[in-house]
Amino acid sequence: PLMLMQKANRQLHSDAFLRPLHYDITDEGITVSQKQNKQSVSWDEIRKTVVLKKAMFIYTSPTSAFILPKEQCGDEAYNLIAKKSKGR
């Protein structure tokens, strides 16, 4: 457990967690960008979506998910995600 805590602490203070992520949600899928890095995921690649009162979890694998706070997402994007991932 101590090594896990140390690793988590290093990740928390890494450059990746200090810079904002930008999400582009379209009919084709979701694109996440940070500085020059970009990752696109089509709706077919979404394995599961969990919608809670304050956030949405969009799983691309059993252990990896985008976590979108509803207050930062906006109703239009939130509704598009719910519609496109229905049944997953």
Coordinates of N, CA and C in Angstrom, one line a residue:
P1 N 0.8 -1.2 0.0 CA 0.0 0.0 0.0 C 0.8 1.3 0.0
L2 N 2.0 1.2 0.7 CA 2.8 2.4 0.7 C 3.4 2.8 -0.7
M3 N 3.8 1.8 -1.4 CA 4.3 2.1 -2.8 C 3.2 2.6 -3.7
L4 N 2.0 2.1 -3.5 CA 0.8 2.6 -4.3 C 0.6 4.1 -4.0
M5 N 0.6 4.4 -2.7 CA 0.4 5.8 -2.3 C 1.5 6.7 -2.9
Q6 N 2.8 6.3 -2.9 CA 3.9 7.1 -3.4 C 3.7 7.3 -4.9
K7 N 3.3 6.2 -5.6 CA 3.1 6.3 -7.1 C 1.9 7.3 -7.4
A8 N 0.8 7.2 -6.6 CA -0.3 8.1 -6.8 C 0.1 9.5 -6.5
N9 N 0.9 9.8 -5.5 CA 1.4 11.1 -5.2 C 2.2 11.7 -6.3
R10 N 3.1 10.8 -6.9 CA 3.9 11.3 -8.0 C 3.1 11.6 -9.2
Q11 N 2.1 10.8 -9.5 CA 1.2 11.1 -10.7 C 0.4 12.3 -10.4
L12 N -0.1 12.6 -9.2 CA -0.9 13.7 -8.9 C -0.1 15.0 -9.2
H13 N 1.2 15.0 -9.0 CA 2.0 16.2 -9.2 C 2.7 16.2 -10.5
S14 N 2.4 15.3 -11.4 CA 3.0 15.3 -12.7 C 2.3 16.3 -13.6
D15 N 3.0 16.6 -14.7 CA 2.5 17.7 -15.6 C 1.1 17.3 -16.2
A16 N 0.8 16.1 -16.4 CA -0.4 15.7 -17.0 C -1.6 16.1 -16.1
F17 N -1.5 16.1 -14.8 CA -2.6 16.4 -13.9 C -2.6 17.9 -13.6
L18 N -1.6 18.6 -14.0 CA -1.6 20.1 -13.7 C -2.2 20.9 -14.8
R19 N -2.3 20.3 -16.0 CA -2.8 21.0 -17.2 C -4.3 20.5 -17.5
P20 N -5.1 21.5 -17.9 CA -6.5 21.1 -18.2 C -6.7 20.2 -19.4
L21 N -7.7 19.3 -19.4 CA -8.1 18.5 -20.5 C -9.2 19.2 -21.2
H22 N -9.2 19.1 -22.5 CA -10.3 19.6 -23.3 C -11.0 18.5 -24.0
Y23 N -12.4 18.5 -23.9 CA -13.2 17.4 -24.5 C -14.0 18.0 -25.6
D24 N -14.0 17.3 -26.8 CA -14.8 17.7 -27.9 C -15.7 16.5 -28.1
I25 N -17.0 16.8 -27.9 CA -18.0 15.7 -28.0 C -18.9 15.9 -29.2
T26 N -18.8 15.0 -30.2 CA -19.5 15.1 -31.4 C -20.3 13.9 -31.7
D27 N -21.0 13.9 -32.9 CA -21.8 12.7 -33.3 C -20.9 11.5 -33.6
E28 N -19.6 11.8 -33.9 CA -18.6 10.7 -34.2 C -18.0 10.1 -33.0
G29 N -17.9 10.9 -31.9 CA -17.3 10.3 -30.7 C -16.8 11.4 -29.8
I30 N -15.8 11.1 -29.0 CA -15.2 12.0 -28.0 C -13.7 12.2 -28.3
T31 N -13.2 13.4 -28.4 CA -11.8 13.7 -28.6 C -11.3 14.4 -27.3
V32 N -10.3 13.9 -26.7 CA -9.7 14.6 -25.6 C -8.3 15.1 -26.0
S33 N -8.0 16.3 -25.6 CA -6.7 16.9 -26.0 C -6.2 17.6 -24.8
Q34 N -4.8 17.6 -24.7 CA -4.1 18.3 -23.7 C -2.7 18.7 -24.3
K35 N -2.5 20.0 -24.5 CA -1.4 20.5 -25.2 C -1.4 20.0 -26.6
Q36 N -0.3 19.3 -27.1 CA -0.3 18.7 -28.4 C -0.8 17.3 -28.5
N37 N -1.1 16.7 -27.4 CA -1.6 15.3 -27.3 C -3.1 15.3 -27.6
K38 N -3.5 14.3 -28.3 CA -4.9 14.1 -28.7 C -5.3 12.6 -28.7
Q39 N -6.5 12.3 -28.2 CA -7.0 10.9 -28.3 C -8.4 11.0 -28.6
S40 N -8.8 10.2 -29.7 CA -10.2 10.2 -30.1 C -10.8 8.8 -29.9
V41 N -12.0 8.7 -29.4 CA -12.7 7.5 -29.2 C -14.1 7.6 -29.9
S42 N -14.3 6.6 -30.8 CA -15.7 6.6 -31.4 C -16.7 6.0 -30.5
W43 N -18.0 6.3 -30.8 CA -19.0 5.8 -29.9 C -19.0 4.2 -29.8
D44 N -18.5 3.6 -30.9 CA -18.5 2.1 -30.9 C -17.5 1.6 -29.9
E45 N -16.5 2.4 -29.5 CA -15.4 2.0 -28.6 C -15.8 2.2 -27.1
I46 N -16.9 2.9 -26.9 CA -17.4 3.1 -25.5 C -18.0 1.8 -25.0
R47 N -17.5 1.3 -23.9 CA -18.0 0.0 -23.4 C -19.2 0.2 -22.5
K48 N -19.1 1.2 -21.7 CA -20.2 1.4 -20.7 C -20.2 2.9 -20.3
T49 N -21.4 3.3 -20.0 CA -21.6 4.7 -19.5 C -22.4 4.6 -18.2
V50 N -21.9 5.3 -17.1 CA -22.7 5.4 -15.9 C -23.0 6.8 -15.6
V51 N -24.3 7.1 -15.5 CA -24.8 8.5 -15.3 C -25.2 8.6 -13.9
L52 N -24.6 9.5 -13.1 CA -24.9 9.9 -11.8 C -25.5 11.3 -11.7
K53 N -25.9 11.7 -10.6 CA -26.5 13.0 -10.4 C -25.6 14.1 -10.8
K54 N -24.3 14.0 -10.4 CA -23.3 15.1 -10.6 C -22.2 14.8 -11.6
A55 N -22.2 13.6 -12.2 CA -21.1 13.2 -13.1 C -21.5 12.1 -14.0
M56 N -20.7 11.9 -15.1 CA -20.9 10.8 -16.0 C -19.6 10.1 -16.2
F57 N -19.6 8.8 -16.1 CA -18.4 8.0 -16.3 C -18.5 7.3 -17.6
I58 N -17.6 7.5 -18.5 CA -17.6 6.9 -19.8 C -16.4 6.0 -19.9
Y59 N -16.7 4.7 -19.9 CA -15.7 3.6 -19.8 C -15.2 3.2 -21.3
T60 N -13.9 3.2 -21.5 CA -13.4 2.8 -22.7 C -12.7 1.4 -22.6
S61 N -12.5 1.0 -21.3 CA -12.0 -0.3 -21.0 C -12.5 -0.7 -19.6
P62 N -12.3 -1.9 -19.1 CA -12.7 -2.2 -17.8 C -12.1 -1.3 -16.7
T63 N -10.9 -0.7 -17.0 CA -10.2 0.0 -15.9 C -10.0 1.5 -16.3
S64 N -10.5 1.9 -17.4 CA -10.2 3.3 -17.9 C -11.5 4.0 -18.3
A65 N -11.7 5.2 -17.7 CA -12.9 6.0 -18.0 C -12.6 7.5 -18.1
F66 N -13.4 8.2 -18.9 CA -13.5 9.6 -18.8 C -14.5 10.0 -17.7
I67 N -14.2 10.9 -16.9 CA -15.1 11.3 -15.8 C -15.5 12.8 -16.1
L68 N -16.7 13.0 -16.4 CA -17.2 14.4 -16.8 C -18.2 14.9 -15.8
P69 N -17.8 15.9 -15.0 CA -18.7 16.5 -14.1 C -19.8 17.2 -14.9
K70 N -21.1 17.0 -14.4 CA -22.2 17.5 -15.2 C -22.2 19.0 -15.2
E71 N -21.8 19.7 -14.2 CA -21.7 21.1 -14.1 C -20.8 21.8 -15.2
Q72 N -19.8 21.0 -15.6 CA -18.8 21.5 -16.5 C -19.1 21.0 -17.9
C73 N -20.0 20.1 -18.1 CA -20.2 19.4 -19.4 C -21.2 20.2 -20.2
G74 N -22.3 20.7 -19.6 CA -23.3 21.4 -20.4 C -24.4 20.4 -20.8
D75 N -25.6 20.9 -20.8 CA -26.7 20.0 -21.1 C -26.7 19.4 -22.5
E76 N -26.3 20.2 -23.5 CA -26.2 19.6 -24.9 C -25.3 18.5 -25.0
A77 N -24.1 18.6 -24.5 CA -23.1 17.5 -24.5 C -23.5 16.4 -23.7
Y78 N -24.1 16.7 -22.5 CA -24.5 15.6 -21.6 C -25.6 14.8 -22.2
N79 N -26.6 15.4 -22.9 CA -27.7 14.7 -23.6 C -27.2 13.9 -24.7
L80 N -26.2 14.4 -25.5 CA -25.6 13.7 -26.6 C -24.9 12.4 -26.2
I81 N -24.2 12.5 -25.1 CA -23.5 11.3 -24.5 C -24.5 10.3 -24.1
A82 N -25.5 10.8 -23.4 CA -26.6 9.8 -22.9 C -27.3 9.1 -24.1
K83 N -27.5 9.9 -25.2 CA -28.2 9.4 -26.4 C -27.3 8.4 -27.1
K84 N -26.1 8.7 -27.3 CA -25.2 7.9 -28.1 C -24.7 6.6 -27.4
S85 N -24.7 6.7 -26.1 CA -24.2 5.5 -25.3 C -25.4 4.7 -24.7
K86 N -26.6 5.0 -25.1 CA -27.8 4.3 -24.6 C -27.6 2.8 -24.8
G87 N -27.9 2.0 -23.8 CA -27.8 0.6 -23.9 C -26.5 0.0 -23.6
R88 N -25.5 0.9 -23.2 CA -24.2 0.4 -22.8 C -24.0 0.5 -21.4

